[in-house]
Structure formats: structure tokens, C-alpha cells
Amino acid sequence: MAGAESSEHLFKVLVIGELGVGKTSIIKRYVHQLFSQHYRATIGVDFALKVIHWDQRTLVRLQLWDIAGQERFGNMTRVYYKEAVGAFVVFDVTRGSTFEAVSKWKNDLDSKVHLPNGGPIPAVLLANKCDQMKEMSSQNFSHLDQFCKESGFVGWFETSAKDNINIDDAARSLIENILSNYKTFPAEENDVGIVRLDQAAPPAESKSQCC
Ligand code: GTP
Ligand code: MG
């Protein structure tokens, strides 16, 4: 279309939280529309790619880094977090201890990765397995608004990977925040995996010398 600028982005997004909270299940639901009751712990890190036609002119590729819950006790997270531009922090609504660990994950994140201006990368809190507490109303989570403000989350969602609740909405909210940061810092820092051919190519006059 004449005059219409189109853009493509590749955003690295982390999915972190305690063991067994449903990180892999959320990603599988979001990317492949699948769910399994079977638990197989992630070892190290797994990857998934979700392509989103954000609007007529914008294509977003989300590179999802599914980080094993047990990594909080290791020291690999600095390596995994590098160049991430957004994160989901997940807890399991049926296990209070996983909520208590949310702050530890958020602090780990904020200490190891930053926006180009030094601020924290946008993070969305996911209260997962909400299908298991249908009888309770979401008023139980009213304290999460305040918690998010205090802890620097851009928002929170009750989710269920099993019943496919709110996962698309949560992703949309995170992408909105990432895109608005991108507009503020349109430098290459916000896109991962871009090869700068202008910098990578050798100077035109240099000649290969063989002997
Ligand atoms: P680690 O890789 O060990 O860090 O765990 P994880 O966070 O990736 O958890 P995973 O997705 O493997 O899920 C753990 C267990 O919870 C599995 O048995 C899933 O079937 C179950 N599970 C995940 N999400 C949901 C959900 O929304 N509702 C219900 N009822 N069960 C879920
Ligand atoms: Mg996993």
C-alpha cells in the first residue's frame, strides 16, 4: 500500500515463576492451543515462537523463553534474561508459597535486565490455574492491584492454561507495553536477533589477501 509504513518486531519475552505453576502449559496453550495434565519439569530453558499480526502494518514475533522453575536456585538467569524486553511472572493460585516467591522472581528480573533508560522491563503477573478455584470470586485477588503497583508489575490476570482463560489478553497487554517502550526507545536495543549488515560487512575497498 503506497505510503503505509510497515514494521516487524522480534521481542524476547521471559516466562518465569516457581516449579509447576504452569509456565510451559501457558506457552503451549498460547502457541499451540494444547493442554496436558501431565507434568514434565522443564530443564534449563525451552523456546517457543508466536507470530502475531498486531495490526495491518505491524507484525510481532514473540520469542518466548520458558525458564525452568528450578533456575531460581541456579545462577543461569542472568544469561537467560539478557536482551529480554518483557516478562510474565506466574504463580499457582492453589499454592500460596508460589505467590510468596513472585517478589523474588521480580527482584531477580529487575536486577539483571533493564530498558535502555535503565528502567525495569514490563512484567505482567499471571495468577494461573484459576479453573481450580471457580467457587471463589475474583474479589479474593483485589489485593493484587495494590501488589502490582508496589512491585512494579504493569498488570495482572487470572489465567487458566487448562480452560484457556485470559492468556491472549495477558499477552496483548504485555505487547502493548513493549510496543510503547519501543516507540520511546526505537533503537536496535529493543529488537533481538537483528543483523546489522551495514556494520557486519567489510569495508568496500578491503581485498581478501590469500597466499
Ligand atoms: P517447571 O517447568 O518445573 O518450572 O513447571 P511449569 O511452571 O512449566 O509447569 P507446567 O506447565 O509443567 O505445569 C505443571 C502442572 O500443572 C501440570 O500437571 C499441568 O497440567 C498443570 N497445569 C498447568 N496449568 C494449569 C491450569 O491452568 N489449570 C490446571 N488445573 N492445571 C494446570
Ligand atoms: Mg516448564
Short mmCIF file of C-alpha atoms and ligand atoms in Angstrom, two decimals:
data_model
loop_
_atom_site.label_atom_id
_atom_site.label_comp_id
_atom_site.label_asym_id
_atom_site.label_seq_id
_atom_site.Cartn_x
_atom_site.Cartn_y
_atom_site.Cartn_z
CA MET A 1 0.00 0.00 0.00
CA ALA A 2 1.58 3.28 -1.07
CA GLY A 3 2.77 5.44 1.81
CA ALA A 4 1.93 2.93 4.54
CA GLU A 5 4.97 2.03 6.58
CA SER A 6 5.01 -1.50 7.90
CA SER A 7 7.09 -2.77 10.75
CA GLU A 8 8.19 -6.13 12.08
CA HIS A 9 9.47 -6.80 15.57
CA LEU A 10 11.12 -9.72 17.28
CA PHE A 11 10.61 -9.45 21.04
CA LYS A 12 12.23 -11.71 23.59
CA VAL A 13 9.79 -12.41 26.42
CA LEU A 14 10.58 -14.38 29.58
CA VAL A 15 8.17 -16.67 31.40
CA ILE A 16 9.30 -17.18 34.99
CA GLY A 17 7.94 -18.42 38.31
CA GLU A 18 8.16 -21.35 40.71
CA LEU A 19 8.23 -25.04 39.79
CA GLY A 20 4.98 -26.42 38.40
CA VAL A 21 3.00 -23.15 38.32
CA GLY A 22 2.12 -23.73 34.67
CA LYS A 23 4.66 -21.73 32.64
CA THR A 24 5.11 -24.41 29.98
CA SER A 25 1.36 -25.06 29.91
CA ILE A 26 0.59 -21.37 29.36
CA ILE A 27 3.03 -21.20 26.47
CA LYS A 28 1.71 -24.44 24.94
CA ARG A 29 -1.84 -23.13 25.16
CA TYR A 30 -0.89 -19.74 23.71
CA VAL A 31 1.25 -21.04 20.86
CA HIS A 32 -0.19 -24.48 20.03
CA GLN A 33 -3.69 -24.46 21.59
CA LEU A 34 -2.80 -27.61 23.54
CA PHE A 35 -3.03 -28.61 27.20
CA SER A 36 -1.86 -31.70 29.06
CA GLN A 37 -2.41 -32.70 32.70
CA HIS A 38 0.90 -34.48 32.58
CA TYR A 39 3.72 -32.65 34.38
CA ARG A 40 7.19 -32.79 32.95
CA ALA A 41 9.53 -30.30 34.58
CA THR A 42 11.41 -28.03 32.20
CA ILE A 43 15.16 -28.43 32.39
CA GLY A 44 17.11 -25.22 31.83
CA VAL A 45 15.14 -23.31 29.21
CA ASP A 46 12.77 -24.06 26.32
CA PHE A 47 11.72 -21.81 23.47
CA ALA A 48 8.58 -21.11 21.52
CA LEU A 49 7.70 -18.60 18.85
CA LYS A 50 4.33 -16.89 18.47
CA VAL A 51 3.65 -14.73 15.43
CA ILE A 52 1.03 -12.02 15.88
CA HIS A 53 -0.47 -9.85 13.18
CA TRP A 54 -0.80 -6.97 15.58
CA ASP A 55 -2.45 -4.62 13.10
CA GLN A 56 -2.41 -4.14 9.35
CA ARG A 57 1.06 -2.65 9.45
CA THR A 58 2.69 -4.39 12.39
CA LEU A 59 3.95 -7.94 12.70
CA VAL A 60 5.17 -9.07 16.11
CA ARG A 61 7.20 -12.19 16.69
CA LEU A 62 7.30 -13.18 20.33
CA GLN A 63 10.23 -15.35 21.24
CA LEU A 64 9.05 -16.95 24.48
CA TRP A 65 11.74 -18.17 26.87
CA ASP A 66 10.25 -20.84 29.12
CA ILE A 67 12.60 -20.88 32.09
CA ALA A 68 12.58 -23.83 34.50
CA GLY A 69 11.26 -23.00 37.96
CA GLN A 70 14.29 -24.61 39.48
CA GLU A 71 16.52 -21.99 37.83
CA ARG A 72 15.88 -19.52 40.64
CA PHE A 73 18.28 -21.60 42.66
CA GLY A 74 20.87 -21.63 39.89
CA ASN A 75 22.84 -18.74 38.51
CA MET A 76 21.89 -19.02 34.85
CA THR A 77 19.08 -16.50 34.95
CA ARG A 78 21.39 -13.58 34.09
CA VAL A 79 22.28 -15.34 30.84
CA TYR A 80 18.67 -16.23 30.07
CA TYR A 81 17.34 -12.73 30.82
CA LYS A 82 19.79 -10.95 28.52
CA GLU A 83 18.07 -8.67 25.98
CA ALA A 84 14.56 -9.58 27.11
CA VAL A 85 12.03 -6.78 26.58
CA GLY A 86 9.14 -8.19 28.62
CA ALA A 87 8.22 -10.91 31.10
CA PHE A 88 5.39 -12.92 32.57
CA VAL A 89 5.78 -13.88 36.21
CA VAL A 90 3.49 -16.81 37.00
CA PHE A 91 2.15 -18.19 40.28
CA ASP A 92 -0.29 -21.00 41.08
CA VAL A 93 -3.47 -19.79 42.81
CA THR A 94 -3.76 -23.10 44.66
CA ARG A 95 -0.30 -22.83 46.25
CA GLY A 96 0.34 -19.73 48.37
CA SER A 97 4.07 -20.37 48.51
CA THR A 98 4.31 -19.75 44.76
CA PHE A 99 2.81 -16.27 45.26
CA GLU A 100 5.30 -15.57 48.02
CA ALA A 101 8.08 -16.34 45.55
CA VAL A 102 6.76 -13.83 42.98
CA SER A 103 8.69 -10.94 44.57
CA LYS A 104 11.89 -12.96 44.49
CA TRP A 105 11.45 -13.64 40.78
CA LYS A 106 10.60 -9.99 40.11
CA ASN A 107 13.64 -8.78 42.05
CA ASP A 108 15.84 -11.26 40.20
CA LEU A 109 14.43 -9.93 36.91
CA ASP A 110 14.82 -6.25 37.80
CA SER A 111 18.38 -6.71 38.99
CA LYS A 112 19.52 -8.46 35.80
CA VAL A 113 17.78 -6.83 32.83
CA HIS A 114 16.82 -3.22 32.07
CA LEU A 115 15.33 -0.98 29.42
CA PRO A 116 17.75 1.29 27.56
CA ASN A 117 16.85 4.08 30.06
CA GLY A 118 17.74 1.82 33.00
CA GLY A 119 14.10 1.21 33.99
CA PRO A 120 12.59 -2.23 34.55
CA ILE A 121 11.25 -4.20 31.56
CA PRO A 122 7.44 -4.52 31.57
CA ALA A 123 6.24 -7.55 33.53
CA VAL A 124 2.71 -8.97 33.79
CA LEU A 125 1.70 -11.12 36.75
CA LEU A 126 -0.30 -14.29 35.96
CA ALA A 127 -2.45 -15.93 38.66
CA ASN A 128 -2.64 -19.32 36.95
CA LYS A 129 -4.87 -22.39 37.43
CA CYS A 130 -7.86 -20.16 38.18
CA ASP A 131 -10.05 -23.04 36.89
CA GLN A 132 -9.34 -24.71 40.23
CA MET A 133 -10.98 -22.01 42.28
CA LYS A 134 -14.19 -21.37 40.37
CA GLU A 135 -16.26 -21.23 43.53
CA MET A 136 -14.33 -18.21 44.81
CA SER A 137 -14.90 -14.79 43.33
CA SER A 138 -12.10 -12.75 41.86
CA GLN A 139 -12.53 -10.33 44.80
CA ASN A 140 -10.06 -12.57 46.57
CA PHE A 141 -7.50 -11.05 44.30
CA SER A 142 -8.40 -7.41 44.94
CA HIS A 143 -5.11 -7.01 46.82
CA LEU A 144 -3.24 -7.80 43.60
CA ASP A 145 -3.88 -4.30 42.19
CA GLN A 146 -2.00 -2.81 45.11
CA PHE A 147 0.65 -5.54 45.00
CA CYS A 148 1.27 -4.83 41.30
CA LYS A 149 1.67 -1.11 41.96
CA GLU A 150 4.14 -1.72 44.76
CA SER A 151 6.11 -4.38 42.92
CA GLY A 152 6.19 -2.62 39.55
CA PHE A 153 4.05 -5.03 37.53
CA VAL A 154 2.20 -3.38 34.64
CA GLY A 155 -0.84 -5.55 35.42
CA TRP A 156 -2.16 -8.95 36.42
CA PHE A 157 -4.54 -11.55 35.02
CA GLU A 158 -6.23 -14.64 36.38
CA THR A 159 -5.37 -17.31 33.84
CA SER A 160 -6.02 -20.94 33.11
CA ALA A 161 -3.93 -22.85 30.63
CA LYS A 162 -6.40 -25.71 31.04
CA ASP A 163 -9.54 -23.75 30.15
CA ASN A 164 -7.81 -21.12 28.02
CA ILE A 165 -8.75 -18.15 30.18
CA ASN A 166 -7.16 -14.70 29.72
CA ILE A 167 -3.92 -15.88 28.17
CA ASP A 168 -4.42 -13.94 24.94
CA ASP A 169 -5.50 -10.85 26.88
CA ALA A 170 -2.44 -11.04 29.12
CA ALA A 171 -0.16 -11.35 26.11
CA ARG A 172 -1.87 -8.42 24.40
CA SER A 173 -1.36 -6.28 27.47
CA LEU A 174 2.35 -7.15 27.65
CA ILE A 175 2.86 -6.49 23.94
CA GLU A 176 1.14 -3.08 24.24
CA ASN A 177 3.62 -2.15 26.94
CA ILE A 178 6.58 -3.46 24.96
CA LEU A 179 5.48 -1.56 21.85
CA SER A 180 5.05 1.65 23.77
CA ASN A 181 8.60 1.27 25.12
CA TYR A 182 9.75 0.55 21.61
CA LYS A 183 8.30 3.86 20.47
CA THR A 184 10.15 5.60 23.29
CA PHE A 185 13.44 3.80 22.54
CA PRO A 186 13.27 2.92 18.85
CA ALA A 187 16.92 1.87 18.85
CA GLU A 188 18.03 -1.63 17.98
CA GLU A 189 18.25 -2.50 21.68
CA ASN A 190 14.57 -3.34 21.55
CA ASP A 191 14.76 -5.92 18.77
CA VAL A 192 16.70 -9.09 19.32
CA GLY A 193 18.37 -11.01 16.57
CA ILE A 194 18.78 -8.15 14.09
CA VAL A 195 21.89 -8.49 11.98
CA ARG A 196 23.26 -5.09 11.11
CA LEU A 197 24.56 -5.85 7.63
CA ASP A 198 25.95 -2.35 7.26
CA GLN A 199 28.22 -2.98 10.24
CA ALA A 200 28.90 -6.64 9.57
CA ALA A 201 30.13 -6.18 6.00
CA PRO A 202 33.83 -5.44 5.47
CA PRO A 203 34.78 -2.03 4.04
CA ALA A 204 34.26 -1.92 0.27
CA GLU A 205 37.91 -1.29 -0.52
CA SER A 206 39.30 -4.13 1.57
CA LYS A 207 40.52 -7.02 -0.55
CA SER A 208 41.00 -10.53 0.66
CA GLN A 209 44.65 -11.49 0.69
CA CYS A 210 45.49 -15.09 0.01
CA CYS A 211 48.82 -16.71 -0.02
P1 GTP B 1 8.61 -26.15 35.65
O1 GTP B 1 8.99 -26.41 34.22
O2 GTP B 1 9.00 -27.29 36.55
O3 GTP B 1 9.14 -24.86 36.18
O4 GTP B 1 6.98 -26.12 35.72
P2 GTP B 1 5.98 -25.24 34.84
O5 GTP B 1 5.75 -23.93 35.50
O6 GTP B 1 6.40 -25.21 33.42
O7 GTP B 1 4.60 -26.06 34.99
P3 GTP B 1 3.84 -26.94 33.89
O8 GTP B 1 3.33 -26.09 32.80
O9 GTP B 1 4.69 -28.08 33.51
O10 GTP B 1 2.55 -27.42 34.73
C1 GTP B 1 2.65 -28.12 35.94
C2 GTP B 1 1.38 -28.90 36.17
O11 GTP B 1 0.27 -28.00 36.35
C3 GTP B 1 0.98 -29.83 35.00
O12 GTP B 1 0.48 -31.02 35.53
C4 GTP B 1 -0.12 -29.06 34.29
O13 GTP B 1 -1.05 -29.91 33.65
C5 GTP B 1 -0.77 -28.30 35.44
N1 GTP B 1 -1.37 -27.02 34.99
C6 GTP B 1 -0.75 -26.02 34.32
N2 GTP B 1 -1.60 -25.01 34.09
C7 GTP B 1 -2.79 -25.37 34.63
C8 GTP B 1 -4.08 -24.74 34.71
O14 GTP B 1 -4.31 -23.62 34.25
N3 GTP B 1 -5.07 -25.42 35.37
C9 GTP B 1 -4.85 -26.64 35.90
N4 GTP B 1 -5.89 -27.23 36.51
N5 GTP B 1 -3.67 -27.28 35.85
C10 GTP B 1 -2.64 -26.65 35.21
MG MG B 2 8.05 -25.93 32.49
#
